[in-house]
mmCIF file with all atom_site columns, C-alpha atoms in Angstrom:
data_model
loop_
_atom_site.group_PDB
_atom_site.id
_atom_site.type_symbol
_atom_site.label_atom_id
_atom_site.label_alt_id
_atom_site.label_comp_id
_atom_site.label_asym_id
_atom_site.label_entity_id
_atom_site.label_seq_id
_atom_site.pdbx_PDB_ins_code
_atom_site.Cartn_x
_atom_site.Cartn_y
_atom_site.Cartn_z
_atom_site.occupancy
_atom_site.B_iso_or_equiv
_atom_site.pdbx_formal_charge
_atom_site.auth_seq_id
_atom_site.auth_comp_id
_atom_site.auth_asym_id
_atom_site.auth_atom_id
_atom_site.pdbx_PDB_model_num
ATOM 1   C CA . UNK A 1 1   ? 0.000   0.000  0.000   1.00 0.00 ? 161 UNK A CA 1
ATOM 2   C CA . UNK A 1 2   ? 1.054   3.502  -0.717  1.00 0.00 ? 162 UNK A CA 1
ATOM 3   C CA . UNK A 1 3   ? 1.043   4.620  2.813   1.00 0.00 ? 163 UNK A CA 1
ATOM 4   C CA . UNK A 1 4   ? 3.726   1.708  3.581   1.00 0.00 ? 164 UNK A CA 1
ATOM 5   C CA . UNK A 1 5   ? 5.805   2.599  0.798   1.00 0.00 ? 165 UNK A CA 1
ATOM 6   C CA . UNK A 1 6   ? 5.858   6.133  1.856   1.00 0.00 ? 166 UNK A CA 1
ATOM 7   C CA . UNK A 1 7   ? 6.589   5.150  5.799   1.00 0.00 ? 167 UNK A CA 1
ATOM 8   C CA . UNK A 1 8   ? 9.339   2.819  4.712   1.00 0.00 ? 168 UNK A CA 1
ATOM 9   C CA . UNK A 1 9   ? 11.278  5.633  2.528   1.00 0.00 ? 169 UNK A CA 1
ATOM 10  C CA . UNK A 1 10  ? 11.059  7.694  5.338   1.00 0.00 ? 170 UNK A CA 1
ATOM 11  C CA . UNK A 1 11  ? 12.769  5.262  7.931   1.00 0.00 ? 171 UNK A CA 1
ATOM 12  C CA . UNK A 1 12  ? 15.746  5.113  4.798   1.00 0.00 ? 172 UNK A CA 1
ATOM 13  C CA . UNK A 1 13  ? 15.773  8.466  4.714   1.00 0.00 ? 173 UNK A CA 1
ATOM 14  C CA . UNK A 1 14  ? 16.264  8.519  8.727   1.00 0.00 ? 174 UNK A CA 1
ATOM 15  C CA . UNK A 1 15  ? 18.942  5.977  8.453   1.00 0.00 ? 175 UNK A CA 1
ATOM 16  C CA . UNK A 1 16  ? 21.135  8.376  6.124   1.00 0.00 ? 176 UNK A CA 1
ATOM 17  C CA . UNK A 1 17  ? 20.292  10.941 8.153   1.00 0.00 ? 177 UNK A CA 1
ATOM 18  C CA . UNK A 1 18  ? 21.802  9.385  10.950  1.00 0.00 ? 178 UNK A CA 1
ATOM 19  C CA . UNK A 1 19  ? 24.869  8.631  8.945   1.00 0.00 ? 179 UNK A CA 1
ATOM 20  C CA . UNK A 1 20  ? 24.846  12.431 8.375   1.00 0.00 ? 180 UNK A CA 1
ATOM 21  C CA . UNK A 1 21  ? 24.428  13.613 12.047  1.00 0.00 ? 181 UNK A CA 1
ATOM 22  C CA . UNK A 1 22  ? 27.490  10.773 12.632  1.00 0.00 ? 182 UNK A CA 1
ATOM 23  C CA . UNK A 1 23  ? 29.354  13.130 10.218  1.00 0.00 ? 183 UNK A CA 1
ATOM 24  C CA . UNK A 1 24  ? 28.421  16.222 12.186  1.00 0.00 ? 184 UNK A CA 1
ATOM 25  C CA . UNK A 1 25  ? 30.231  14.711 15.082  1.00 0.00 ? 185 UNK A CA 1
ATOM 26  C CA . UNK A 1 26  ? 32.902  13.570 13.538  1.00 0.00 ? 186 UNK A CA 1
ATOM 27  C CA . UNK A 1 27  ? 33.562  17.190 12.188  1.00 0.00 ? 187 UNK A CA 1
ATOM 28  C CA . UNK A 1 28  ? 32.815  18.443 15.613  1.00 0.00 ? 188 UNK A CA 1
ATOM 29  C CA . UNK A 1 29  ? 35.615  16.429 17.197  1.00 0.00 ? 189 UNK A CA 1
ATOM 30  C CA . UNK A 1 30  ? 38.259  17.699 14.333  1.00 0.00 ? 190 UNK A CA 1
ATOM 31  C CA . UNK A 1 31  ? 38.276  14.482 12.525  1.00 0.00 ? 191 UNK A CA 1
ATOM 32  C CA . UNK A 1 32  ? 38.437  14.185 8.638   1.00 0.00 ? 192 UNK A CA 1
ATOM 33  C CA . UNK A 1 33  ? 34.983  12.726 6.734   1.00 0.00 ? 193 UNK A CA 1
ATOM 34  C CA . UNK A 1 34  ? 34.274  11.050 3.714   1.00 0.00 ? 194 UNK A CA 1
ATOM 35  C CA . UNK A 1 35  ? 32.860  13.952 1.296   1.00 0.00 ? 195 UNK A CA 1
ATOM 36  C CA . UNK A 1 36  ? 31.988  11.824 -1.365  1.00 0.00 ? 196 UNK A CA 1
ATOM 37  C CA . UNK A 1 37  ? 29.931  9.498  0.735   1.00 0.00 ? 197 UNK A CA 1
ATOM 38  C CA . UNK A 1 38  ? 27.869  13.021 1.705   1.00 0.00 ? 198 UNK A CA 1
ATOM 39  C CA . UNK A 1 39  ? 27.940  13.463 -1.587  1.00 0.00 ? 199 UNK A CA 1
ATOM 40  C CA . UNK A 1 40  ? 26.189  10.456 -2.536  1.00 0.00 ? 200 UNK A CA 1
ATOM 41  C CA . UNK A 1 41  ? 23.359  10.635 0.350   1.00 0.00 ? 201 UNK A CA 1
ATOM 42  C CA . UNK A 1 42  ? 22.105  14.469 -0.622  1.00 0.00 ? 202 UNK A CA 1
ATOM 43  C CA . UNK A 1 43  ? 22.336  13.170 -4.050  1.00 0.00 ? 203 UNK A CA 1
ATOM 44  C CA . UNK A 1 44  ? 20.073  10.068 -3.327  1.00 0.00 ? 204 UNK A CA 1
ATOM 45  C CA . UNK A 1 45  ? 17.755  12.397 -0.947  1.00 0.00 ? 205 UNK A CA 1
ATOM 46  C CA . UNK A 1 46  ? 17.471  14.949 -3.713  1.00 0.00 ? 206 UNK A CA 1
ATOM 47  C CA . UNK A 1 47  ? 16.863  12.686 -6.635  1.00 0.00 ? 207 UNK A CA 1
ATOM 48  C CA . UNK A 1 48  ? 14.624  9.947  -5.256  1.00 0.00 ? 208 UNK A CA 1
ATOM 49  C CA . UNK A 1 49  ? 12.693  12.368 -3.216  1.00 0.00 ? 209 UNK A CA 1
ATOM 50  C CA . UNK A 1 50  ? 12.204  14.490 -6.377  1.00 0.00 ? 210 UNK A CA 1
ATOM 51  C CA . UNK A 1 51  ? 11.406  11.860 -8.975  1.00 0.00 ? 211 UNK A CA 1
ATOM 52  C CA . UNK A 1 52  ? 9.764   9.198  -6.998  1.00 0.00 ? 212 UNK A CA 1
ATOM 53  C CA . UNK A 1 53  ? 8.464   9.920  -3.273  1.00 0.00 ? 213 UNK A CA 1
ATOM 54  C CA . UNK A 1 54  ? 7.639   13.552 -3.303  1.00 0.00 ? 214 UNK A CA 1
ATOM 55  C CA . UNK A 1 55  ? 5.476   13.080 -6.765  1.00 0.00 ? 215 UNK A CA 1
ATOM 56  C CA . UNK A 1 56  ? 4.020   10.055 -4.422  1.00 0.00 ? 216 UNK A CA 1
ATOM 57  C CA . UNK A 1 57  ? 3.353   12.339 -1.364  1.00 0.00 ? 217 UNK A CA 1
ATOM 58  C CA . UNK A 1 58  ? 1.794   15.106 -3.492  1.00 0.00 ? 218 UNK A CA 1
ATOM 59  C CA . UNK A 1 59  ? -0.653  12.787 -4.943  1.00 0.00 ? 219 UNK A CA 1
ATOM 60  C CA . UNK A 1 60  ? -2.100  11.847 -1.649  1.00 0.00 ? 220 UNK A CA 1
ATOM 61  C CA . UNK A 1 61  ? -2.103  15.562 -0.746  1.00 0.00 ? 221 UNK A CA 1
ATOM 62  C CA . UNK A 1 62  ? -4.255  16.922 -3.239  1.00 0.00 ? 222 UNK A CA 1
ATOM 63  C CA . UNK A 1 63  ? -6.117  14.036 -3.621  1.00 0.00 ? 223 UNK A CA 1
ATOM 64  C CA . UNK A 1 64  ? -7.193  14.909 0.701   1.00 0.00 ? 224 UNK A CA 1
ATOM 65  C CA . UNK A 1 65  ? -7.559  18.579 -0.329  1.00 0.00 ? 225 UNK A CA 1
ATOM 66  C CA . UNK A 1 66  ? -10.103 17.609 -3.091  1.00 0.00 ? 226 UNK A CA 1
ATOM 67  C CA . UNK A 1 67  ? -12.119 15.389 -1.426  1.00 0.00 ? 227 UNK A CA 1
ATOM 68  C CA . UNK A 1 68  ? -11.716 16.367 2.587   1.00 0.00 ? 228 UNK A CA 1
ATOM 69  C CA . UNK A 1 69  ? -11.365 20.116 2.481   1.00 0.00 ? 229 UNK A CA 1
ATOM 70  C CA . UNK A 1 70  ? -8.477  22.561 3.272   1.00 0.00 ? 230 UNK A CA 1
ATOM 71  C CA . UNK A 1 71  ? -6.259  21.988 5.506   1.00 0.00 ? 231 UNK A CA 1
ATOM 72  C CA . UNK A 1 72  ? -3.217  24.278 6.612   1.00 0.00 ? 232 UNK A CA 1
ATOM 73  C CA . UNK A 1 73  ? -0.231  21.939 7.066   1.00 0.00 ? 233 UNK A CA 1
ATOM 74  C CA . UNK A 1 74  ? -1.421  19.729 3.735   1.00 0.00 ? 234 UNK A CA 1
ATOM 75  C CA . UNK A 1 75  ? -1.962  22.960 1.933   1.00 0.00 ? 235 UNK A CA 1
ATOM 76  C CA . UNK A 1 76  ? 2.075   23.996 2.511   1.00 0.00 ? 236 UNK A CA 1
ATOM 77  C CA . UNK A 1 77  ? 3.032   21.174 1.496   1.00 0.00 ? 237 UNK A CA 1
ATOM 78  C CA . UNK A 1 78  ? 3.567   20.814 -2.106  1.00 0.00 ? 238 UNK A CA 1
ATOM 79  C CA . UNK A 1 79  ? 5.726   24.482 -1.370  1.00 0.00 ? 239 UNK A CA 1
ATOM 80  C CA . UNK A 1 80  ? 7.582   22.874 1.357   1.00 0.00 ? 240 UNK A CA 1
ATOM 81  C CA . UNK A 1 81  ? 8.770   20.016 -1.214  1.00 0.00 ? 241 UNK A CA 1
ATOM 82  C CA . UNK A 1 82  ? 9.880   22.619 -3.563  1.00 0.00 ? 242 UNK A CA 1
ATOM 83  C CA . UNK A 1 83  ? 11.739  24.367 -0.422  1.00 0.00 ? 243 UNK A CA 1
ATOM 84  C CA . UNK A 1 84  ? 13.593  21.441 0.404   1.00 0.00 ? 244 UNK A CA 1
ATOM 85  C CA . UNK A 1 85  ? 14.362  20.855 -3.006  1.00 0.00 ? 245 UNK A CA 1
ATOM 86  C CA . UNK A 1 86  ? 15.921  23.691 -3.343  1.00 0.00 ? 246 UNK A CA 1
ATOM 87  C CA . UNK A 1 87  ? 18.069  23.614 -0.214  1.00 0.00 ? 247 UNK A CA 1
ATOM 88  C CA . UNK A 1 88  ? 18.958  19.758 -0.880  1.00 0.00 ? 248 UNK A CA 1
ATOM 89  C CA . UNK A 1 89  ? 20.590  21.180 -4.607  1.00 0.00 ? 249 UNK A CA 1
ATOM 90  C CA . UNK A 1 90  ? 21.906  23.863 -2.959  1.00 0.00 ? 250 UNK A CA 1
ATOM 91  C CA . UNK A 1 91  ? 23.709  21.691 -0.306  1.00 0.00 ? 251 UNK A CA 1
ATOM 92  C CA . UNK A 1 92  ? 24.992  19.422 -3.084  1.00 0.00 ? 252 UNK A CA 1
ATOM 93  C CA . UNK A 1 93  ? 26.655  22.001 -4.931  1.00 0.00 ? 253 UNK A CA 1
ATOM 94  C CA . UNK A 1 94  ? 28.890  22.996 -1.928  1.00 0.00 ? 254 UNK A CA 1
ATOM 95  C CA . UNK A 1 95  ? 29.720  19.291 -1.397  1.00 0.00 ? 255 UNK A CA 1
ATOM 96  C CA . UNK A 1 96  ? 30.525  19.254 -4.824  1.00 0.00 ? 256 UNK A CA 1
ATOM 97  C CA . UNK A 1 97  ? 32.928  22.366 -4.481  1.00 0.00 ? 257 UNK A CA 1
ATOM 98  C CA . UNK A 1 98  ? 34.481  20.839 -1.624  1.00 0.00 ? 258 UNK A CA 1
ATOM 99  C CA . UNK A 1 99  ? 35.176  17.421 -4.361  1.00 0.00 ? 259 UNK A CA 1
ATOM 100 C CA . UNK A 1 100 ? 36.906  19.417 -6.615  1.00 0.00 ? 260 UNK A CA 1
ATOM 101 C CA . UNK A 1 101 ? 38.932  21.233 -4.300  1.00 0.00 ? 261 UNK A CA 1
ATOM 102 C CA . UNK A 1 102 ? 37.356  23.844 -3.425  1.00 0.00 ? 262 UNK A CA 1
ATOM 103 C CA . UNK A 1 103 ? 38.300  25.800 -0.138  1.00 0.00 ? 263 UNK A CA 1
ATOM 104 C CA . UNK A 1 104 ? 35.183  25.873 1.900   1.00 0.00 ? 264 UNK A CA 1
ATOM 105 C CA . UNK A 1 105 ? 35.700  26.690 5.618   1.00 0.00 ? 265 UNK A CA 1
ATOM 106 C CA . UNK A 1 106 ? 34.921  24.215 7.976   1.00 0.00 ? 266 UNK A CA 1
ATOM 107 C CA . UNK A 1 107 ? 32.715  25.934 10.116  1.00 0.00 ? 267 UNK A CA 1
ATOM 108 C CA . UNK A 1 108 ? 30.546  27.168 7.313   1.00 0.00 ? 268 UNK A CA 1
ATOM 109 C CA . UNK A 1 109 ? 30.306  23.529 6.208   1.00 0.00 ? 269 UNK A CA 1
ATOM 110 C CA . UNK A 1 110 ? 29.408  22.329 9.535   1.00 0.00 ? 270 UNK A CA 1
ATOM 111 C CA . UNK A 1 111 ? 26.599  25.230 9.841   1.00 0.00 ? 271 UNK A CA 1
ATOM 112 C CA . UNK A 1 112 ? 25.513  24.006 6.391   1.00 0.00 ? 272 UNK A CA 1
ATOM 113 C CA . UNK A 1 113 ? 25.304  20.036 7.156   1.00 0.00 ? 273 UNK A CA 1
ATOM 114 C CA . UNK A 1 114 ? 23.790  20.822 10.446  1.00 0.00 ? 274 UNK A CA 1
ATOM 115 C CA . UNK A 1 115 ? 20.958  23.377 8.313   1.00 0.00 ? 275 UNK A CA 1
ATOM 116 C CA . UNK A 1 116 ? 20.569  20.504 5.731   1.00 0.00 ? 276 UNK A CA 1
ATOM 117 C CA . UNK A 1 117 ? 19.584  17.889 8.570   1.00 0.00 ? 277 UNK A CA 1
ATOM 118 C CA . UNK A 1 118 ? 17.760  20.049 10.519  1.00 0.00 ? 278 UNK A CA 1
ATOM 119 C CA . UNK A 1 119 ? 15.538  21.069 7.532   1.00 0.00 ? 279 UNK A CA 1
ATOM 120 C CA . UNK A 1 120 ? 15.305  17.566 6.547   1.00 0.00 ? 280 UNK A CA 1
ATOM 121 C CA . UNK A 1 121 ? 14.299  16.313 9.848   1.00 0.00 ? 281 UNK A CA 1
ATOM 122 C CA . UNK A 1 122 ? 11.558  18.827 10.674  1.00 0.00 ? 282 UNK A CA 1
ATOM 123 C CA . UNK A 1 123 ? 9.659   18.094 7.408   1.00 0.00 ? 283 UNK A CA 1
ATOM 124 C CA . UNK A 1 124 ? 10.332  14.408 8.201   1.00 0.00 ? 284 UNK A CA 1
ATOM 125 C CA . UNK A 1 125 ? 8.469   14.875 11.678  1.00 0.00 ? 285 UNK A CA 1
ATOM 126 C CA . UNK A 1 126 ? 5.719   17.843 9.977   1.00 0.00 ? 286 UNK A CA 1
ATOM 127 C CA . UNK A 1 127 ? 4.534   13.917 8.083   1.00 0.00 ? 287 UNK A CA 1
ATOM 128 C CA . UNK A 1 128 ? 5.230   11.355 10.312  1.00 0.00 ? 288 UNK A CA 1
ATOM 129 C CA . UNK A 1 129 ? 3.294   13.145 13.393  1.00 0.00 ? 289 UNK A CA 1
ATOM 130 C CA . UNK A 1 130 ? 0.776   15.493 11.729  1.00 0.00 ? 290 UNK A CA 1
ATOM 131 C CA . UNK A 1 131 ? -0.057  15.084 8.240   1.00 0.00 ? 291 UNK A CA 1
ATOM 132 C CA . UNK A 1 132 ? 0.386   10.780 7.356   1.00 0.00 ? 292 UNK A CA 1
ATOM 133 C CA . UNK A 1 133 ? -1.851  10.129 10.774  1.00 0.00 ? 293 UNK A CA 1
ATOM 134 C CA . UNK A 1 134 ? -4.774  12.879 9.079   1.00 0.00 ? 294 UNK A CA 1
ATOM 135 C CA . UNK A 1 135 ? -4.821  11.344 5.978   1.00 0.00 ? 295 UNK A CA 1
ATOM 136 C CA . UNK A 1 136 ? -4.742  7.705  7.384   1.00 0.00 ? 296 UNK A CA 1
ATOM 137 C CA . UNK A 1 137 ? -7.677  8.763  10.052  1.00 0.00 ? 297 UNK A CA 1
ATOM 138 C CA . UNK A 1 138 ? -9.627  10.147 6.862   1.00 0.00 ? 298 UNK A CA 1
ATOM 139 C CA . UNK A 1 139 ? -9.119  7.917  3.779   1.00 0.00 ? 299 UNK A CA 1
ATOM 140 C CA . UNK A 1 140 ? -11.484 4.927  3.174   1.00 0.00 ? 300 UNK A CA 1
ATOM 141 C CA . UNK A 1 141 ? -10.318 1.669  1.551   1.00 0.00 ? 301 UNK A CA 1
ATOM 142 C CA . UNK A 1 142 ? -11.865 3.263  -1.837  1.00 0.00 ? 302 UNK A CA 1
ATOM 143 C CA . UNK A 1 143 ? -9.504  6.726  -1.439  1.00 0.00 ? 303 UNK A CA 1
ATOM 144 C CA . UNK A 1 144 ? -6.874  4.478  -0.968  1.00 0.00 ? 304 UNK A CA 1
ATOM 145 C CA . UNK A 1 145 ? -7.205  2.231  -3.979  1.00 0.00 ? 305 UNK A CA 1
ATOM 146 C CA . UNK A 1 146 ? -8.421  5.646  -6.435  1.00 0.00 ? 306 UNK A CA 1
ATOM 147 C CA . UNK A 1 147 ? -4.663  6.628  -5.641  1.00 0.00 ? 307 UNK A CA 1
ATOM 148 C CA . UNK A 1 148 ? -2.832  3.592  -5.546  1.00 0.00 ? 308 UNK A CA 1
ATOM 149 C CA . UNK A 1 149 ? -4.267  3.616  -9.402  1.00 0.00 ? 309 UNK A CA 1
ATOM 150 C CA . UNK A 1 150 ? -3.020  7.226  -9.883  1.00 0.00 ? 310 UNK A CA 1
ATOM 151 C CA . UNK A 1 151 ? 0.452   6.309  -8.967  1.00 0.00 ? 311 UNK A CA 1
ATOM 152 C CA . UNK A 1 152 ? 2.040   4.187  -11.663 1.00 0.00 ? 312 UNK A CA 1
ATOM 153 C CA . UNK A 1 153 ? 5.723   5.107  -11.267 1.00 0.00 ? 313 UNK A CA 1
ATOM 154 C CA . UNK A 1 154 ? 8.957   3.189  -10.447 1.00 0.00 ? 314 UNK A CA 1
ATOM 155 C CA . UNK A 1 155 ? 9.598   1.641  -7.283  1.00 0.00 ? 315 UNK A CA 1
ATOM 156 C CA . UNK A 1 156 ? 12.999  -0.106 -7.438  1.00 0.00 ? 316 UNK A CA 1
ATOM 157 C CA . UNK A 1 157 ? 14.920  2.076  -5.141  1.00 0.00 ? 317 UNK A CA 1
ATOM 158 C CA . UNK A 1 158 ? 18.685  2.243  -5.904  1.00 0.00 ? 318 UNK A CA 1
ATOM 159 C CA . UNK A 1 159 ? 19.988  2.317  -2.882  1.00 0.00 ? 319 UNK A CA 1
ATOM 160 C CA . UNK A 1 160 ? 17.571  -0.351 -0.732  1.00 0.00 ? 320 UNK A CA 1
ATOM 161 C CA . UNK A 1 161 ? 16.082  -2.029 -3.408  1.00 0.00 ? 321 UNK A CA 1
ATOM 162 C CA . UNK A 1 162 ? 17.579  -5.043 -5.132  1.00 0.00 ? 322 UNK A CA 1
ATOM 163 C CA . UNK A 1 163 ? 19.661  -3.773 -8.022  1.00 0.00 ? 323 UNK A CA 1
ATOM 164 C CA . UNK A 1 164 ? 22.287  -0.798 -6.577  1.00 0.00 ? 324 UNK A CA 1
ATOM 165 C CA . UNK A 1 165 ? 22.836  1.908  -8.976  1.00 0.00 ? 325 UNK A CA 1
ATOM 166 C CA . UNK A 1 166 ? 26.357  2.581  -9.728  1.00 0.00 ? 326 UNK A CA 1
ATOM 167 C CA . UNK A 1 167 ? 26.514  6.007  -8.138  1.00 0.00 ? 327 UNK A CA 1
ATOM 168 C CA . UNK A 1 168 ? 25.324  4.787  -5.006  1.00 0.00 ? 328 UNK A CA 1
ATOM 169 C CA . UNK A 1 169 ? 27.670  1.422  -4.099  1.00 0.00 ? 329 UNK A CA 1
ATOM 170 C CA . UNK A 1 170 ? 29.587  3.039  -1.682  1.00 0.00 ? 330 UNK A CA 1
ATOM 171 C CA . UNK A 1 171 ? 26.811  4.585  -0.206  1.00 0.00 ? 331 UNK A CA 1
ATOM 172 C CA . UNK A 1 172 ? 24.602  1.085  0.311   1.00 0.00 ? 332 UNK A CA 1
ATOM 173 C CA . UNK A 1 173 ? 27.903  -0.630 1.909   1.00 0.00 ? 333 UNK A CA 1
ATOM 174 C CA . UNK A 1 174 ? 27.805  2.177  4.174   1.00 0.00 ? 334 UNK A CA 1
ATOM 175 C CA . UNK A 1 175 ? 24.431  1.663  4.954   1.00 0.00 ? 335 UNK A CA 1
ATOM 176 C CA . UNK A 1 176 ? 25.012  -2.076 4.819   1.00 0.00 ? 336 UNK A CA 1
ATOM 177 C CA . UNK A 1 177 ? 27.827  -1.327 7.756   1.00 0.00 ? 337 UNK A CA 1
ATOM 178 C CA . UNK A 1 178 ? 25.378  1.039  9.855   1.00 0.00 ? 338 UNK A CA 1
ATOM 179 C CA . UNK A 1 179 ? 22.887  -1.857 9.982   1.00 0.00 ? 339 UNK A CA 1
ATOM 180 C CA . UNK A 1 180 ? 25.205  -4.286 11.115  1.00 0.00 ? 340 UNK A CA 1
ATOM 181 C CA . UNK A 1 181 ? 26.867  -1.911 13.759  1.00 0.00 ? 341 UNK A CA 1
ATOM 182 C CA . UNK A 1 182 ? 22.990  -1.597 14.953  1.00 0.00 ? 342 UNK A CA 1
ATOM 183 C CA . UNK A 1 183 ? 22.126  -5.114 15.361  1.00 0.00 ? 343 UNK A CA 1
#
């Protein structure tokens, strides 16, 4: 179901979050980090979240907005996708800078990461905590199915789904290493 989709690229999203925040630290503390693996994980939050589950997200929202009426948070939305968007490309770029040795100061990278995540994280909580548990409480099996049969595109996900794209191998052994420290 679309809802479980959604829920489930959220908690991957977490996860490289964390791996992010683990950075943070590590820059904290004066110790070197991988750029290229931060690389990688705005790139994969940018690009899936843009082509696969913000398009899913935004169906669901004006599909409630259609047929259950305005509603602030919902409403913003759509904007707030476009926001982050924005700030994820914006992000990249000075990772990117920093790649091909460019001279960015590490506190202004720090303040940058730390804006990223924190941007990242409070529309992560805005849907887990407010706007997924509306919808759920609202939609009958019938809105459910009209847009499961909207949504037709791509699932395989190339970082946790089955075949890793080639931009992302270092960045799914990472996350492969993460899981393993967890359990």
């Amino acid at each position: 179901m679309m809802i479980d989709r959604i829920r489930r690229e959220h908690g991957y999203m977490i996860r490289l979050l964390a791996i992010l925040e683990n950075k943070v630290a590590n820059l904290k503390q004066g110790q070197s980090i991988n750029y290229s693996l931060i690389k990688e994980i705005v790139d994969y939050l940018g690009d899936h979240s843009e082509r696969v589950h913000h398009p899913k997200e935004d169906l669901l929202y004006h599909y409630y907005l259609a047929h259950y009426g305005e509603q602030q948070e919902i409403e913003n939305l759509e904007l707030e996708h476009q926001e982050l968007s924005i700030k994820t490309h914006a992000f990249l770029d000075v990772v990117e800078m920093i790649l091909k040795d460019a001279v960015v100061p590490r506190d202004l990278f720090l303040n940058q990461l730390e804006d990223f995540l924190s941007a990242q994280r409070k529309h992560l909580q805005l849907e887990e905590r407010k706007v997924l548990p509306l919808i759920c409480q609202q939609f009958t099996v019938e809105d459910w199915q009209t847009v499961e049969s909207q949504y037709s595109a791509s699932e395989d996900d190339p970082v946790f789904g089955e075949t890793i794209a080639e931009q992302y191998i270092q960045l799914a052994q990472r996350v492969r290493i993460a899981d393993d420290e967890v359990s």
